[in-house]
XYZ file of C-alpha atoms in Angstrom:
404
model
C 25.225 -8.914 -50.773
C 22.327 -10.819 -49.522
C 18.670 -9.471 -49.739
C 16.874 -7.926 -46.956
C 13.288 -6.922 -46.735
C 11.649 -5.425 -43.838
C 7.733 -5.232 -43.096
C 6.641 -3.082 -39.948
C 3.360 -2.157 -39.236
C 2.332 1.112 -37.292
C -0.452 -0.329 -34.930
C -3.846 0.670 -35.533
C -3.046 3.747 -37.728
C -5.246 3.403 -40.647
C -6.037 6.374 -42.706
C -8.954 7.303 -41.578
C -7.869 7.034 -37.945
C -5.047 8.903 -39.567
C -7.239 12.044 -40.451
C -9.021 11.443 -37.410
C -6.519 12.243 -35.057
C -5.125 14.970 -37.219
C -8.244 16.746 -37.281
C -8.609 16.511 -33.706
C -5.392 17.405 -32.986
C -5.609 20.947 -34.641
C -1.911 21.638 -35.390
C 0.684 20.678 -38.300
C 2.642 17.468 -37.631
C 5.945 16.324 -38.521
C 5.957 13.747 -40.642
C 8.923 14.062 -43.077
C 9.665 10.403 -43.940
C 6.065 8.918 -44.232
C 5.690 12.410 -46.026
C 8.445 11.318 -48.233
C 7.297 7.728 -48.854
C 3.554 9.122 -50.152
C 1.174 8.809 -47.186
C -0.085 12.281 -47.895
C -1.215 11.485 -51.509
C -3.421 8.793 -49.704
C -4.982 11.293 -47.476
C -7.583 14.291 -47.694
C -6.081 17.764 -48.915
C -7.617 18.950 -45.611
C -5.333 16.598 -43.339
C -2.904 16.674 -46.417
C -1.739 20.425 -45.548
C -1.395 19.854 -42.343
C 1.487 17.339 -42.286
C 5.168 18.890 -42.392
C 7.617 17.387 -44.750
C 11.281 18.531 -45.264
C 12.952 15.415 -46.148
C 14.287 15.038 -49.582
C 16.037 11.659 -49.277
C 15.975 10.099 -52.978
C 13.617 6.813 -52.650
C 12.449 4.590 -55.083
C 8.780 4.043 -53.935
C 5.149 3.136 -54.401
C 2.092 4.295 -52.219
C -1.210 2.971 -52.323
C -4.497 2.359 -50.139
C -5.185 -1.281 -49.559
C -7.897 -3.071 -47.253
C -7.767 -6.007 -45.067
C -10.436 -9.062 -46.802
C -10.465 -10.575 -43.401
C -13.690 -10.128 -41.916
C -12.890 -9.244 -38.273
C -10.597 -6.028 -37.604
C -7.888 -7.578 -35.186
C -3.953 -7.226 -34.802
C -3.938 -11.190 -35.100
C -5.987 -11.454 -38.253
C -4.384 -8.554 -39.855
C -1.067 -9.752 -39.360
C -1.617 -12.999 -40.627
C -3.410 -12.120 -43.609
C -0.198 -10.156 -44.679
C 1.705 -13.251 -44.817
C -1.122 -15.281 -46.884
C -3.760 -16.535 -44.534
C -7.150 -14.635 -44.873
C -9.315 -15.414 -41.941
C -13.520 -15.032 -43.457
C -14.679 -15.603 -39.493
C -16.240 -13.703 -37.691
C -15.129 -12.739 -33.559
C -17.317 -11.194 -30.878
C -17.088 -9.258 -28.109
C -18.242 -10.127 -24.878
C -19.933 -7.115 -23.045
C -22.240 -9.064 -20.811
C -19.142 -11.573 -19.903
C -17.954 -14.556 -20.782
C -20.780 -17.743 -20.654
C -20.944 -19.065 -16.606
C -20.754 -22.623 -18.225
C -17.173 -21.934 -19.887
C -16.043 -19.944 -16.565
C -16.634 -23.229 -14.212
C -14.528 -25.656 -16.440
C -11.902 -23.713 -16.648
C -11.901 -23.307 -12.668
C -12.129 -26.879 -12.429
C -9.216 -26.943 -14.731
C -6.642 -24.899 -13.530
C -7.612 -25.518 -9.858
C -8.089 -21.804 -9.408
C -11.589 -19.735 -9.068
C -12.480 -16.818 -11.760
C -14.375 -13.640 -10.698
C -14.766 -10.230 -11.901
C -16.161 -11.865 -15.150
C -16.736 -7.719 -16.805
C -16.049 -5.898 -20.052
C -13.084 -3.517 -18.964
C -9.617 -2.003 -19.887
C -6.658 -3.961 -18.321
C -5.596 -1.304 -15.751
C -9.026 -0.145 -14.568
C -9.569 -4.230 -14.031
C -6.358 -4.818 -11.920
C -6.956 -1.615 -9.944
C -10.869 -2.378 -9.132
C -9.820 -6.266 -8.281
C -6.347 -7.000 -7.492
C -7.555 -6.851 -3.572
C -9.231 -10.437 -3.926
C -6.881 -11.891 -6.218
C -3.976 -11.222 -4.456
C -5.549 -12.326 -1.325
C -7.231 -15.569 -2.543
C -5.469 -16.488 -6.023
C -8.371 -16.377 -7.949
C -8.161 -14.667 -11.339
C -9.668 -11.683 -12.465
C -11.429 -12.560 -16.050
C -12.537 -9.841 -17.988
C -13.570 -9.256 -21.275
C -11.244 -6.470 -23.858
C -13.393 -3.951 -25.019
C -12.143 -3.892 -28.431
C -10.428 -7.151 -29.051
C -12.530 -10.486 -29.224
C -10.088 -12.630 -26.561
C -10.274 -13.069 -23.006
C -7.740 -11.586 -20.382
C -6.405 -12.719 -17.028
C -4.825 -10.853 -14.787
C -2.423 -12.232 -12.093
C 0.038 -10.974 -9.753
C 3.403 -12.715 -10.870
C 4.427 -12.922 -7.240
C 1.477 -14.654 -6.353
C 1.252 -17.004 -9.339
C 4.310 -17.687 -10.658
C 4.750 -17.690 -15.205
C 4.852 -21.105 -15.693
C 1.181 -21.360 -14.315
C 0.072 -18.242 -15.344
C 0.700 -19.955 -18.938
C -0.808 -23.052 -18.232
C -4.142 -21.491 -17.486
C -3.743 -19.169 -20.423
C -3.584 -22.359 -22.721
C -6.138 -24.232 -21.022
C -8.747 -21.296 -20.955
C -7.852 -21.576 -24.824
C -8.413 -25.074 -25.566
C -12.053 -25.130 -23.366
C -12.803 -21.959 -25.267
C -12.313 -23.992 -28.731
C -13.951 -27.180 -27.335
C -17.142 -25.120 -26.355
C -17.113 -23.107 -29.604
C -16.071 -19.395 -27.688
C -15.358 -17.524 -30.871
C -12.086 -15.501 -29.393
C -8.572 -15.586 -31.180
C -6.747 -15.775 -28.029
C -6.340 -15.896 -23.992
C -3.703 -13.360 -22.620
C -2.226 -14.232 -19.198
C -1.708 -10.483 -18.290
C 1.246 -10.769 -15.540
C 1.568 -7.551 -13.574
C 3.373 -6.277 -10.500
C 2.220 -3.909 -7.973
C 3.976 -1.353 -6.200
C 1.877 0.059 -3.394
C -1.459 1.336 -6.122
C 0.654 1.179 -9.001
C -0.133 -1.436 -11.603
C 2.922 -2.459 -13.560
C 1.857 -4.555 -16.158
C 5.037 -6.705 -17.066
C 7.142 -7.915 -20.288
C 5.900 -11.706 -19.291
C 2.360 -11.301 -21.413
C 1.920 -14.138 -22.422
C -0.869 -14.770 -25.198
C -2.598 -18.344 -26.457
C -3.669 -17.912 -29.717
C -5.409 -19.442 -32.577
C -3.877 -22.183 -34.604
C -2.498 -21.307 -37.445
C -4.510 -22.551 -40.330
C -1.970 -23.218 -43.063
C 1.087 -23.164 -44.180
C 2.321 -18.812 -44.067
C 5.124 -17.067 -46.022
C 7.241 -17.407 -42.821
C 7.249 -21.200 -43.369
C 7.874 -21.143 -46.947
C 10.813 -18.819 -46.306
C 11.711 -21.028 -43.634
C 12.007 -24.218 -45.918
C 13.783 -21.582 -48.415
C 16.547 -20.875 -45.617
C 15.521 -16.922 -46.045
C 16.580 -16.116 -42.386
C 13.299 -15.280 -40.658
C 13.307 -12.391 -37.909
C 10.340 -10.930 -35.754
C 10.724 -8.048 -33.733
C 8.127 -7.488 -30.616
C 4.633 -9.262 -30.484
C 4.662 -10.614 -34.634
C 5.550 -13.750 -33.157
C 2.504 -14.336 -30.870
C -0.053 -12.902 -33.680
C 2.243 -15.189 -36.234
C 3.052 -18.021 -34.385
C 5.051 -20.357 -36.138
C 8.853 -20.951 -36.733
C 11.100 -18.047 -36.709
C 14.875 -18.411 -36.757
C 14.900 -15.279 -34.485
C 13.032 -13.597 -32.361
C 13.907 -10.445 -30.780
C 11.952 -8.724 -27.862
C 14.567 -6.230 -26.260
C 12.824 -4.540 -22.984
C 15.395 -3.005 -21.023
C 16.864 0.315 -22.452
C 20.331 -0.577 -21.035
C 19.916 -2.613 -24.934
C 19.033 0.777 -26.766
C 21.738 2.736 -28.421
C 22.134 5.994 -27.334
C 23.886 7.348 -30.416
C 20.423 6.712 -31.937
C 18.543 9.101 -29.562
C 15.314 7.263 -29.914
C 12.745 8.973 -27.159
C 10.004 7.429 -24.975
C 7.239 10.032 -25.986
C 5.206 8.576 -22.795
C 4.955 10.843 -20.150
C 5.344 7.242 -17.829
C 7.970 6.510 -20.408
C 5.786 2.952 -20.888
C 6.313 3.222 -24.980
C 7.680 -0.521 -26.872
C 8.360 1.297 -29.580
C 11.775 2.255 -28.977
C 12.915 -1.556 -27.973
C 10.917 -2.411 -31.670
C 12.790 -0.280 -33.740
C 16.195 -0.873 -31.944
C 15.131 -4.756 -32.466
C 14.614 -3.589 -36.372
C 18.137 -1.736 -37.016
C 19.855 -4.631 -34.554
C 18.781 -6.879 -37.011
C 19.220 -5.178 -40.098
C 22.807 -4.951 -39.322
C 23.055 -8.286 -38.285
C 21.875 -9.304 -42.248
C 25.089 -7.336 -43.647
C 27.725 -9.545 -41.431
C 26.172 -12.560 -41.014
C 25.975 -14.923 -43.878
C 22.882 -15.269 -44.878
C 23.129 -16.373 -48.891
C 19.147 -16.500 -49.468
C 18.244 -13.321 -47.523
C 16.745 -12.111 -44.373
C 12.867 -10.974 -43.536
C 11.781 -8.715 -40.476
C 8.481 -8.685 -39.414
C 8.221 -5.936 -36.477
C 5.463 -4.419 -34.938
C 5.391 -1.049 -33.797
C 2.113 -1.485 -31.356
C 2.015 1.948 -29.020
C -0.501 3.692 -31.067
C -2.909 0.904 -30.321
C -2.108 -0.604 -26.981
C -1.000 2.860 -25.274
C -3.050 5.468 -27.316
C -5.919 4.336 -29.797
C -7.947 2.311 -26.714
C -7.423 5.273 -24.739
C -7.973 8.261 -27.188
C -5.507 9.873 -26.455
C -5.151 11.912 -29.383
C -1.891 14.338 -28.237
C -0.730 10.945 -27.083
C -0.925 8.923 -30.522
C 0.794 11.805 -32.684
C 3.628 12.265 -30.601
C 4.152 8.500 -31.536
C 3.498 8.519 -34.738
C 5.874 11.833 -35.187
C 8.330 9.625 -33.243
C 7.456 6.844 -35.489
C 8.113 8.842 -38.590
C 11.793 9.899 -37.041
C 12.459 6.070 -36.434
C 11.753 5.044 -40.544
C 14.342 7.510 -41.058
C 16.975 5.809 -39.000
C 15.984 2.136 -39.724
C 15.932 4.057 -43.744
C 19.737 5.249 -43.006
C 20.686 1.383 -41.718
C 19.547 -0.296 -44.779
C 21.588 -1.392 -47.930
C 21.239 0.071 -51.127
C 19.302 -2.895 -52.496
C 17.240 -3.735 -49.193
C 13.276 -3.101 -49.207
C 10.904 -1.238 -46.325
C 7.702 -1.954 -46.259
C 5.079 -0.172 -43.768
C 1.659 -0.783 -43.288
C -0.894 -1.433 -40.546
C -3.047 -4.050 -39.173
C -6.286 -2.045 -38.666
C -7.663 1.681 -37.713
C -9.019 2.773 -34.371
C -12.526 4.475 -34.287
C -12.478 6.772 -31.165
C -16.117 6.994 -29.520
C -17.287 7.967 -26.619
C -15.947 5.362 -24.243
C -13.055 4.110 -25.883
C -11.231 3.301 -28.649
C -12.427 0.367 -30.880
C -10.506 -1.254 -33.762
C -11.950 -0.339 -37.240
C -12.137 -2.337 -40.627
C -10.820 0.766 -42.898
C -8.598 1.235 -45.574
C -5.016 0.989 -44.249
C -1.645 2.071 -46.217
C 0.869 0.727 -48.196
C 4.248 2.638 -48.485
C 7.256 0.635 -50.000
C 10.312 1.892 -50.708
C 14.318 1.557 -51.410
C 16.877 3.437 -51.814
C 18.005 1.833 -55.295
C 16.293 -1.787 -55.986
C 13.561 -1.346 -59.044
C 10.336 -1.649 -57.145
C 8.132 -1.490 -60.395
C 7.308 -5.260 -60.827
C 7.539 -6.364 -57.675
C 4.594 -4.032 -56.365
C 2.325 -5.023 -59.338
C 0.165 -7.386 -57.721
C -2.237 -10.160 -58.468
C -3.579 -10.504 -54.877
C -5.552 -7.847 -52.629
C -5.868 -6.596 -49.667
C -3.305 -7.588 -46.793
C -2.103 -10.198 -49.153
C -0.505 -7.633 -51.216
C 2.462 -6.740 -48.376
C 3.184 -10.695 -48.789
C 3.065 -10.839 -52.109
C 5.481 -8.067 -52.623
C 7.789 -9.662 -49.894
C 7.783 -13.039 -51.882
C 7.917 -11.691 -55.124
C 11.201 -9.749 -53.759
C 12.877 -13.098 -52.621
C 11.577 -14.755 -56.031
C 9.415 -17.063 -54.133
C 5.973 -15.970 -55.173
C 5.045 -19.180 -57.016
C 5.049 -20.343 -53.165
C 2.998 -17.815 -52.274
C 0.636 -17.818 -54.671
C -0.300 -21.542 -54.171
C 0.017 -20.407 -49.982
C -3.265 -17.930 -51.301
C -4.828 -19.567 -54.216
């Protein structure tokens, strides 16, 4: 039977946001599979004896601490660099705003006015502005706290998503022509019911050019069947032969009771791991004679937690995470390969939560296939989760040209 290798990356859990939240949080958590897999041998005794873990599931697997080389702490660059591009530039946030200069020519652009023009969250931004915008059509602009990009926020029933994306990609390309160092416009569609802000599933994000050749491509040209699950395609954003981004839990299969841990029941996560076992079983019917690779992102601990600090919030997830690996664990084959990681930590301070440049797991793991020379690596940092992918699919003399 064919190969199958999964990466998925917790959002924004790095181990010292890890032990953050656990300290904060005060109790013992549940965390039998990531227990199993060897996150706690990466942690502090202190946090260490504080994690539950009653699963006993017989795993070949390696654990070890890695840490991105890339200099700025972002879910783009982070992603990348696992599949071989390391990004050594640096990204700013834009409390005072973005330049006036860079504002007008994108108005004269798009045809559209820009106001607002603030550092702010994307809900408190809506709420304080959607008055004008919805009334005039001009978009609210504001800086991400955290995240060197800037956001727009428009009404979908008052600018439709074709347009919304057209001014996403041509805020992009002035941005680049007057040197704005940002890795990428989101066109933040929402809906509004009565003060409610409903931010919607048609995001839509323009993002850096890719700057070489990544893993996905030389699978690609390999025929290994290429799947992303949730928002890896917009932070990777070349060829897939799938792409799977399941929103409506009418698609979610009840027999695998996974729970919205939200109290607004706004988690992703579910639809990302459903996306993740959908397409694991699709590798074991569907012929696929070089393999398949998923590359899923499991982002509610960032977008819905770690900005927020919400610490309650972010280990129900990542309890609910840890019951997920053990169902996408159950799906695989015998000879398949998980690997889990993340993209970057979250420092909490005062005012929000800000991504952090930390040291981030590695946990790899099957139930039978030798992992012992696969996970001896010759690269560092991210790189290593690509390398261990290619070396997997016997393609690492690709890779290690893709990484020098």
């Amino acid at each position: 039977m064919a190969k199958t290798a999964i990466v998925t990356v917790i959002d924004a859990v790095g181990l010292k946001t890890l032990e953050y939240l656990i300290k904060k949080y005060g109790k013992k958590i549940t965390l039998e599979n990531l227990s199993n897999l060897g996150i706690k041998e990466l942690l502090s005794k202190e946090s260490s004896q504080k994690i539950k873990n009653k699963s006993h599931i017989k795993l070949n697997k390696k654990a070890f601490e890695i840490k991105q080389l890339s200099k700025t702490a972002d879910s783009l660059i982070g992603h990348r660099e696992m599949v071989g591009l390391v990004d050594n530039n640096t990204y700013e946030l834009f409390p005072d705003g973005f330049p006036k200069s860079y504002l007008e020519k994108i108005e004269k652009a798009v045809g559209r006015k820009t106001f607002f023009n603030q550092m702010a969250g994307g809900v408190e931004a809506i709420e304080k502005n959607y008055e004008r915008h919805e009334k005039t059509g001009d978009l609210i602009v504001y800086a991400s706290k955290c995240d060197p990009l800037i956001q727009i926020a428009m009404n979908e029933e008052i600018i439709n998503i074709d347009e919304q994306r057209f001014i996403a990609d041509t805020a992009f390309k002035i941005a680049m022509e007057e040197k704005i160092p940002i890795t990428r416009v989101i066109a933040r569609s929402y809906k509004r019911n009565g003060k409610e802000i409903i931010r919607t599933p048609n995001r839509y994000d323009a993002v850096l050019p890719l700057k070489g050749k990544t893993l996905i491509d030389v699978m690609n040209d390999k025929f290994i069947w290429t799947v992303s699950v949730g928002k890896t395609s917009d932070l990777v954003n070349t060829k897939y032969y799938e792409k799977i981004k399941i929103t409506k839990k009418e698609f979610i299969d009840p027999k695998l009771k996974l729970r919205f841990v939200h109290p607004a029941q706004k988690d992703s996560n579910p639809f990302n791991v459903q996306g993740i076992i959908n397409a694991i079983n699709s590798s074991k019917v569907i012929y696929r004679p070089y393999g398949t690779f998923i590359f899923a992102n499991l982002v509610d601990t960032d977008s819905l937690y770690g900005h927020t600090r919400d610490v309650q919030g972010a280990i129900k997830s990542i309890e609910e995470t840890d019951r997920s690996i053990g169902k996408i664990i159950e799906t695989m084959d015998k000879d398949d390969i998980l690997i889990i990681t993340a993209d970057h930590g979250m420092e909490h301070k005062e005012d929000y939560g800000y991504h952090s440049n930390e040291e981030l797991f590695a946990l790899v793991c099957s139930k039978k296939y030798d992992l012992s020379t696969i996970t001896k690596t010759k690269t560092s940092g991210l790189l290593q989760i690509g390398e261990i992918t290619a070396k997997y699919f016997g393609i690492e003399k690709e890779y290690y040209k893709l990484t020098n």
